[in-house]
GROMACS .gro file of C-alpha atoms in nm:
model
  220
    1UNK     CA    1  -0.520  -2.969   2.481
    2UNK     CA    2  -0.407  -2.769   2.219
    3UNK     CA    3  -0.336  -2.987   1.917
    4UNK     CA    4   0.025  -2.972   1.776
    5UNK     CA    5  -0.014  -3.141   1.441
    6UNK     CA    6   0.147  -2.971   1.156
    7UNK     CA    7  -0.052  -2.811   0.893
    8UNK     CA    8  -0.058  -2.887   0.524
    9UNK     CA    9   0.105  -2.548   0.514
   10UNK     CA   10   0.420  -2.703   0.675
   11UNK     CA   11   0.421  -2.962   0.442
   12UNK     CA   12   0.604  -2.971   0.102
   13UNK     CA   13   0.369  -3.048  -0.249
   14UNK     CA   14   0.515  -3.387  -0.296
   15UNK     CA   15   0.421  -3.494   0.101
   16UNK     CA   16   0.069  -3.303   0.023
   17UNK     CA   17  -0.009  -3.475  -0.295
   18UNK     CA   18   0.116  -3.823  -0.091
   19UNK     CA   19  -0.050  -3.785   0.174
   20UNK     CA   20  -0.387  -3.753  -0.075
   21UNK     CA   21  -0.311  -4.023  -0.276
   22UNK     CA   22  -0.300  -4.307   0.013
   23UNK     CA   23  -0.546  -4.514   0.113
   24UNK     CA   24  -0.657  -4.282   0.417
   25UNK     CA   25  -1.002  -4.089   0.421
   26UNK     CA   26  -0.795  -3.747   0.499
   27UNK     CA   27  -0.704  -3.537   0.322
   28UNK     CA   28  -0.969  -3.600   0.100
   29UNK     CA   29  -1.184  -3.405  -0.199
   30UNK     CA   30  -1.229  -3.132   0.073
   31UNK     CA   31  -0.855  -3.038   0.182
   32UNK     CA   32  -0.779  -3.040  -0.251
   33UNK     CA   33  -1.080  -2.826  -0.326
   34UNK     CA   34  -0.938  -2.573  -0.040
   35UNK     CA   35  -0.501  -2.604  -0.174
   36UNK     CA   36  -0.607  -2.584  -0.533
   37UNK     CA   37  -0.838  -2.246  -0.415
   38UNK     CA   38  -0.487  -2.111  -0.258
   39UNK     CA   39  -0.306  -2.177  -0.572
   40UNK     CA   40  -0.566  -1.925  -0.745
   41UNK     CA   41  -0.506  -1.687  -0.491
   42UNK     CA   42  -0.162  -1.717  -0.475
   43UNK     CA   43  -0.155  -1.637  -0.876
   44UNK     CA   44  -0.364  -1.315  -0.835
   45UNK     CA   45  -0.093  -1.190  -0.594
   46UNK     CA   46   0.205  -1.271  -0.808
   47UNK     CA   47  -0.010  -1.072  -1.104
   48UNK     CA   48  -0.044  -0.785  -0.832
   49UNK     CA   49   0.337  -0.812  -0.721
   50UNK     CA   50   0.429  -0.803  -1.125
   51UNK     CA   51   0.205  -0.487  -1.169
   52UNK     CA   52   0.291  -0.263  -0.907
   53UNK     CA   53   0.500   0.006  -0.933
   54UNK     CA   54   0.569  -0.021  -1.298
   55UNK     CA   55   0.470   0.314  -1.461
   56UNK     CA   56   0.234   0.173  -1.781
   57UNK     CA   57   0.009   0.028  -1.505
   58UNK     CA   58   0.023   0.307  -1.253
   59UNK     CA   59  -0.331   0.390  -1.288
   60UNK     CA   60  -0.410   0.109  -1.184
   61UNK     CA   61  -0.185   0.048  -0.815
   62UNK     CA   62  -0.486   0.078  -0.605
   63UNK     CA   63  -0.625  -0.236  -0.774
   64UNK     CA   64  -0.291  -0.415  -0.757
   65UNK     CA   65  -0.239  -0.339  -0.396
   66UNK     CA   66  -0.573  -0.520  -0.287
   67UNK     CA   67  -0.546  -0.765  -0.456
   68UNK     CA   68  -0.225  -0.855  -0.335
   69UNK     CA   69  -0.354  -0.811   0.033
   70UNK     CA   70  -0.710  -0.984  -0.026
   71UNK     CA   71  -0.545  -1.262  -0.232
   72UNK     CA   72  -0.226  -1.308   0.010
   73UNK     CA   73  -0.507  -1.304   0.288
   74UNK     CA   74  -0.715  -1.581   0.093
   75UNK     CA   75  -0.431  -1.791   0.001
   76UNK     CA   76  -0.317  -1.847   0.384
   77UNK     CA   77  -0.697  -1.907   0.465
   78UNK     CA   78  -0.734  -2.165   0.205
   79UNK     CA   79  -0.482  -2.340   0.357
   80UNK     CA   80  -0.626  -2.334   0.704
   81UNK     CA   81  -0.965  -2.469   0.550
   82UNK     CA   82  -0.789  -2.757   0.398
   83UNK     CA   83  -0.626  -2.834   0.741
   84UNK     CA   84  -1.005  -2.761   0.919
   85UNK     CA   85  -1.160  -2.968   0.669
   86UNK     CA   86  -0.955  -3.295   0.728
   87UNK     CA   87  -0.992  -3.235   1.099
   88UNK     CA   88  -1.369  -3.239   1.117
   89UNK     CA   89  -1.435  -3.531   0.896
   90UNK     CA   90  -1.258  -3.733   1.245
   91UNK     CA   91  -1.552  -3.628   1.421
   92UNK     CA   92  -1.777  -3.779   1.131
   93UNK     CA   93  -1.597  -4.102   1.150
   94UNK     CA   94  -1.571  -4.110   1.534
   95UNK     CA   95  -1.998  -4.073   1.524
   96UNK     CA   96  -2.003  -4.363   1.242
   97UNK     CA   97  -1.816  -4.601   1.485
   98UNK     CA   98  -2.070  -4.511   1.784
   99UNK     CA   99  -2.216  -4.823   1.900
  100UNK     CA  100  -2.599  -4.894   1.778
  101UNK     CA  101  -2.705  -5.211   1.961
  102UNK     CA  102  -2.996  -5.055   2.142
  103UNK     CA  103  -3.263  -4.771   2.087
  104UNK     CA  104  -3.072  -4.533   2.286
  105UNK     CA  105  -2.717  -4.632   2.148
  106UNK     CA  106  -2.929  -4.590   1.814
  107UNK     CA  107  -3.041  -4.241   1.852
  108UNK     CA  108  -2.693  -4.121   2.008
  109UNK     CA  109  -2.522  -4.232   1.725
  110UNK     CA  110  -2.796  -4.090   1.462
  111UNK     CA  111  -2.812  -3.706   1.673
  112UNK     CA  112  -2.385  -3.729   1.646
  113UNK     CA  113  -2.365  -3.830   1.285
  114UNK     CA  114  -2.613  -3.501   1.233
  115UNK     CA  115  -2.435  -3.247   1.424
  116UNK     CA  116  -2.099  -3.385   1.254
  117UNK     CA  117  -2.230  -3.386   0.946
  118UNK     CA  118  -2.396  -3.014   0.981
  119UNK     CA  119  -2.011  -2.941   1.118
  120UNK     CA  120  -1.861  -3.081   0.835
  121UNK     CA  121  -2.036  -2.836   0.581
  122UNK     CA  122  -1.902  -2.534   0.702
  123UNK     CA  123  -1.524  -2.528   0.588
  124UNK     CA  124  -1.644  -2.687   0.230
  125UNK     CA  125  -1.860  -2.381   0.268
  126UNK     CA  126  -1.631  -2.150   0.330
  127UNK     CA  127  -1.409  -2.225   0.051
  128UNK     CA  128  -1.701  -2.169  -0.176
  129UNK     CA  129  -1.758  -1.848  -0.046
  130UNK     CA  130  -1.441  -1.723  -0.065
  131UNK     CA  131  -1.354  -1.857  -0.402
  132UNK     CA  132  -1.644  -1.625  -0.497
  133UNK     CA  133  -1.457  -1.364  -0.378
  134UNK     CA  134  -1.093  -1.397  -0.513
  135UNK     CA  135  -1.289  -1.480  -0.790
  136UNK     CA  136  -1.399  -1.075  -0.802
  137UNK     CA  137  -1.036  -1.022  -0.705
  138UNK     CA  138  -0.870  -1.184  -1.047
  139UNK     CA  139  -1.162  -1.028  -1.245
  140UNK     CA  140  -1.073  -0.690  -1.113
  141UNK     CA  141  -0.688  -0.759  -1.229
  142UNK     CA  142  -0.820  -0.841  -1.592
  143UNK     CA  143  -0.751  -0.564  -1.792
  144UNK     CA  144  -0.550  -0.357  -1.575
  145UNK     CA  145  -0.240  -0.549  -1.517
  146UNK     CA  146   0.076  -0.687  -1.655
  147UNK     CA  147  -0.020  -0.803  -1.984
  148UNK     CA  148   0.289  -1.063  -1.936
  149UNK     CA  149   0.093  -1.234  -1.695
  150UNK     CA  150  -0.200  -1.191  -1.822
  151UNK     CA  151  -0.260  -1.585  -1.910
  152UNK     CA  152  -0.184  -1.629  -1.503
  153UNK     CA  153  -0.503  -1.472  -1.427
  154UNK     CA  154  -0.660  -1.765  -1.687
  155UNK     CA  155  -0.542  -2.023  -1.488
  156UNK     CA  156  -0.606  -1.864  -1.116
  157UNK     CA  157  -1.021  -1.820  -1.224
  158UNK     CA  158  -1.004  -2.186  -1.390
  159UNK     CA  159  -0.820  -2.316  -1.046
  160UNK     CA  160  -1.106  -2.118  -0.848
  161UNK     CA  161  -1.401  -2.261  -1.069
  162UNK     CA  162  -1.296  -2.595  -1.017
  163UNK     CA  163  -1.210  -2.567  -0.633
  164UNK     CA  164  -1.552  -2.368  -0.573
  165UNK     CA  165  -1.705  -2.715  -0.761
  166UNK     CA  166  -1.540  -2.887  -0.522
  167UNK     CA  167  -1.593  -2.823  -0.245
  168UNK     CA  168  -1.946  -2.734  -0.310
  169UNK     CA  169  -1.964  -3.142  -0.372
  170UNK     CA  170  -1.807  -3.187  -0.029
  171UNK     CA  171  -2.085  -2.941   0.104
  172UNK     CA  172  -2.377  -3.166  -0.106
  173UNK     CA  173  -2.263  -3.467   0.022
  174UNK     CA  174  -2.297  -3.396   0.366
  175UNK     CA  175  -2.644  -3.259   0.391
  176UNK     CA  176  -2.828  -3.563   0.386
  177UNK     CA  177  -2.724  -3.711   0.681
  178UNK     CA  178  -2.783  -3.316   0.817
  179UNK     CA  179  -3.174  -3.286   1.026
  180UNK     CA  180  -3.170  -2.926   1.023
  181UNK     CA  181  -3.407  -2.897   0.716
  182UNK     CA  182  -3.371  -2.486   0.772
  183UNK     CA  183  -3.011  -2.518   0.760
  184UNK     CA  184  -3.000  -2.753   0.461
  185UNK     CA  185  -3.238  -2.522   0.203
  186UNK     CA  186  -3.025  -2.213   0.323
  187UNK     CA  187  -2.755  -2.389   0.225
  188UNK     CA  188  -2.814  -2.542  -0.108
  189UNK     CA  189  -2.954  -2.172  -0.196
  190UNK     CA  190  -2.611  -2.000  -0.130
  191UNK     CA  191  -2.409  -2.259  -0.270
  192UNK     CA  192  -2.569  -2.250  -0.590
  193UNK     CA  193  -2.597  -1.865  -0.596
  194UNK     CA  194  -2.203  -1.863  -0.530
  195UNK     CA  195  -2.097  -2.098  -0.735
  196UNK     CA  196  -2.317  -1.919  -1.058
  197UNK     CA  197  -2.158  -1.584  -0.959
  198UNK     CA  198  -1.776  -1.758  -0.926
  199UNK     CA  199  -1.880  -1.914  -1.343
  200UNK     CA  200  -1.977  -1.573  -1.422
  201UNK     CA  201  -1.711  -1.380  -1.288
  202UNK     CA  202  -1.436  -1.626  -1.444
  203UNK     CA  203  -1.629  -1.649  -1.740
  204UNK     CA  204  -1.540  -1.225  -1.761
  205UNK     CA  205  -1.181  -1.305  -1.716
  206UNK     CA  206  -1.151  -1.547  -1.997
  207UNK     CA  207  -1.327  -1.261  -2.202
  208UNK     CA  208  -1.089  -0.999  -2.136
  209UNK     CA  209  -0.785  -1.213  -2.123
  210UNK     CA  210  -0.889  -1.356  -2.450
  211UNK     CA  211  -0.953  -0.970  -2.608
  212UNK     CA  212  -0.667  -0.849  -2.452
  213UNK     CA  213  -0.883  -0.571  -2.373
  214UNK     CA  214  -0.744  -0.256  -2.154
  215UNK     CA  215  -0.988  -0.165  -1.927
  216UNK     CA  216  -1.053   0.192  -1.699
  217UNK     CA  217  -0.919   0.211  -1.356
  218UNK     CA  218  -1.180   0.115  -1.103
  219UNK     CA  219  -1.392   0.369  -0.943
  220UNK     CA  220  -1.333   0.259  -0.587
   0.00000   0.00000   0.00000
């Protein structure tokens, strides 16, 4: 049955934010990491869309034009990974409410809570990752953009620091209850290496915004 339920995309900021601050377990931490992410991505497009086509930055369209495809791209993707991310936790709360009066009831309910848990790392995950990479996306806007908008890419890195954060907590708090040992080192390995290349990377755009520095067309 294919499930109907509109998205947080349908819904307005107001309902979102609602919706988040009632006393239900979804959306949660995850869903806000993932909307603030497309808020960051939604700025580096507006910076593209303010760029093109003027002639001072003409040097630089190739830049403008993917970032405007990579960050309109991660903006509607962010959005689906806040919608994935409330869905999955009802899995995690439908193996917390499994009965556990016997051995057998026991184990069923311990073997569900894992695999749940295990399935609610990977949109948490994903947001990480791809805050990484509109992360790259602002940083290659720094510089070699509309200097009007310049304080826009500021706030999309900061928005994409702090959702990366995030949702990397949402990812930490799950892998506990996760039995795949494998799974949970591989994890905690990439999460930390993403999250120290997203600091880095904003850290860059915060230098250059800051200098007001002009910087070459990229090579590529």
């Amino acid at each position: 049955m294919i499930d109907e339920t509109p998205g947080f995309g349908a819904t307005t900021v107001d309902a979102f934010t609602s919706q988040l601050a009632s006393a239900e377990p979804v959306p949660g931490g995850g869903s806000a990491a993932a909307v603030a992410a497309s808020l960051g991505a939604a700025l580096a497009v507006m910076v593209g869309r303010l760029s093109e086509g003027r002639p001072r930055y003409a040097a630089h369209a190739g830049t403008h034009q993917r970032a405007i495809q990579a960050g309109e791209a991660a903006r509607r993707r962010f959005i689906e990974l806040a919608d994935i991310d409330a869905r999955v936790y009802g899995g995690y709360a439908a193996a917390m409410k499994l009965p556990r009066e016997t051995d057998a009831e026991r184990a069923t309910r311990a073997a569900a809570i894992a695999q749940a848990a295990k399935a609610s790392t990977l949109a948490p995950l994903d947001t990480v990752r791809l805050c990484e990479s509109v992360a790259q996306v602002v940083e290659s806007l720094a510089g070699r953009s509309n200097v009007n908008a310049a304080s826009d890419l500021d706030v999309a890195a900061l928005l994409l620091e702090a959702a990366a954060e995030g949702a990397a907590a949402n990812v930490r708090i799950n892998l506990p209850a996760v039995t795949d040992a494998a799974f949970v080192e591989e994890v905690q390995g990439e999460v930390a290496r993403v999250l120290a290349t997203t600091h880095r990377v904003a850290a860059q755009v915060r230098r250059i915004v800051a200098d007001g520095t002009a910087r070459e067309p990229e090579t590529a």
